[in-house]
Short mmCIF file of C-alpha atoms in Angstrom, two decimals:
data_model
loop_
_atom_site.label_atom_id
_atom_site.label_comp_id
_atom_site.label_asym_id
_atom_site.label_seq_id
_atom_site.Cartn_x
_atom_site.Cartn_y
_atom_site.Cartn_z
CA MET A 64 -0.07 -0.05 0.00
CA GLY A 65 1.07 3.50 -0.74
CA THR A 66 0.90 6.61 1.41
CA ARG A 67 -2.09 9.07 1.12
CA PRO A 68 -1.65 12.03 -1.21
CA LEU A 69 -0.68 15.20 0.65
CA GLU A 70 -4.01 16.91 -0.31
CA LEU A 71 -5.82 14.28 1.69
CA LEU A 72 -3.76 14.35 4.89
CA HIS A 73 -5.83 17.11 6.62
CA LEU A 74 -9.01 14.95 6.23
CA PHE A 75 -7.51 12.40 8.62
CA GLY A 76 -6.01 14.75 11.07
CA ASP A 77 -7.50 15.94 14.35
CA LEU A 78 -10.42 18.10 14.73
CA ASN A 79 -8.58 20.48 16.90
CA ASN A 80 -6.66 21.41 13.79
CA ILE A 81 -9.67 23.12 12.38
CA SER A 82 -9.92 26.81 13.28
CA GLY A 83 -12.82 27.57 15.51
CA ILE A 84 -13.35 24.06 16.91
CA GLY A 85 -12.48 23.81 20.64
CA PRO A 86 -12.58 21.09 23.18
CA LYS A 87 -16.30 21.58 24.03
CA THR A 88 -17.22 21.25 20.32
CA ILE A 89 -14.91 18.24 19.89
CA ASN A 90 -16.68 16.43 22.75
CA ASN A 91 -20.09 17.28 21.19
CA LEU A 92 -18.98 16.01 17.78
CA LYS A 93 -17.66 12.79 19.26
CA ASN A 94 -21.10 12.16 20.77
CA ILE A 95 -22.49 12.00 17.07
CA SER A 96 -19.55 9.84 15.98
CA ILE A 97 -17.49 12.68 14.30
CA GLU A 98 -13.93 12.13 15.23
CA LYS A 99 -11.86 13.11 12.15
CA PRO A 100 -12.65 15.85 9.60
CA ARG A 101 -13.34 13.11 6.97
CA ASP A 102 -16.41 12.09 9.17
CA PHE A 103 -18.10 15.40 8.15
CA LEU A 104 -18.20 14.10 4.55
CA PHE A 105 -20.12 10.96 5.59
CA THR A 106 -22.59 12.58 8.03
CA LEU A 107 -25.88 13.22 6.12
CA PRO A 108 -28.43 15.78 7.33
CA PHE A 109 -31.53 14.29 9.12
CA SER A 110 -33.83 17.37 8.64
CA VAL A 111 -34.32 20.43 6.73
CA LEU A 112 -35.92 23.76 7.21
CA ASP A 113 -37.73 25.09 4.10
CA ARG A 114 -37.21 28.96 4.13
CA VAL A 115 -38.69 29.69 0.74
CA PRO A 116 -40.55 32.93 1.03
CA VAL A 117 -44.39 32.96 0.81
CA LYS A 118 -46.63 35.74 -0.09
CA SER A 119 -49.07 35.41 2.97
CA VAL A 120 -49.46 33.54 6.17
CA ARG A 121 -52.97 32.75 5.21
CA GLY A 122 -53.56 28.95 4.93
CA ILE A 123 -50.39 27.98 6.65
CA LYS A 124 -50.25 25.40 9.47
CA SER A 125 -49.88 26.82 12.98
CA SER A 126 -46.61 24.92 13.46
CA GLN A 127 -45.17 25.56 9.99
CA ILE A 128 -42.08 27.79 9.61
CA VAL A 129 -42.37 30.37 7.02
CA THR A 130 -40.61 33.49 5.62
CA VAL A 131 -42.86 36.27 4.65
CA GLU A 132 -42.26 39.82 3.70
CA VAL A 133 -44.36 42.29 5.84
CA LEU A 134 -45.04 46.04 6.27
CA VAL A 135 -44.87 47.23 9.73
CA LYS A 136 -48.05 49.37 10.48
CA SER A 137 -47.59 50.18 13.96
CA HIS A 138 -45.81 48.87 17.12
CA LYS A 139 -46.46 49.10 20.89
CA ILE A 140 -43.70 48.79 23.58
CA GLY A 141 -45.07 47.34 26.78
CA ARG A 142 -45.13 49.58 29.86
CA THR A 143 -42.71 47.35 31.92
CA ARG A 144 -39.73 45.32 30.91
CA THR A 145 -41.47 42.03 31.35
CA SER A 146 -44.55 42.93 29.19
CA ALA A 147 -44.88 41.88 25.50
CA TYR A 148 -43.68 43.93 22.56
CA ARG A 149 -46.51 43.96 19.95
CA ILE A 150 -46.15 44.84 16.29
CA ASN A 151 -48.94 45.24 13.82
CA VAL A 152 -47.96 44.04 10.30
CA LEU A 153 -49.52 43.44 6.90
CA ASP A 154 -48.48 40.98 4.34
CA ALA A 155 -49.76 40.55 0.81
CA GLU A 156 -53.29 39.42 1.96
CA VAL A 157 -53.66 39.58 5.81
CA SER A 158 -52.92 41.91 8.72
CA PHE A 159 -51.79 40.15 11.97
CA GLN A 160 -49.80 40.90 15.13
CA LEU A 161 -46.33 39.69 16.08
CA VAL A 162 -45.82 39.44 19.88
CA PHE A 163 -42.35 39.24 21.36
CA PHE A 164 -41.83 38.45 25.00
CA ASN A 165 -38.66 39.40 26.83
CA ALA A 166 -37.59 41.59 23.95
#
């Protein structure tokens, strides 16, 4: 058997040689059986988020994640820090309210 080409050596090295990956991340990656950089190539995604924009929120399921362009009509900041921040918006068909807690 011959030796590996130099171009492939980094795929079989240590994860801590990758910039931005520290000991905590290495431990988390080992929990999902990623021990070498080459393991990233063989780890397939198990889910996906569809972020294709829609024109309106009308007709979507309540648990569905969507991206929609809106026009902000008004907003109201709560009186206290713990109260909700409410924003009235309008998409292509419907007006609705966005509510942010602890914002």
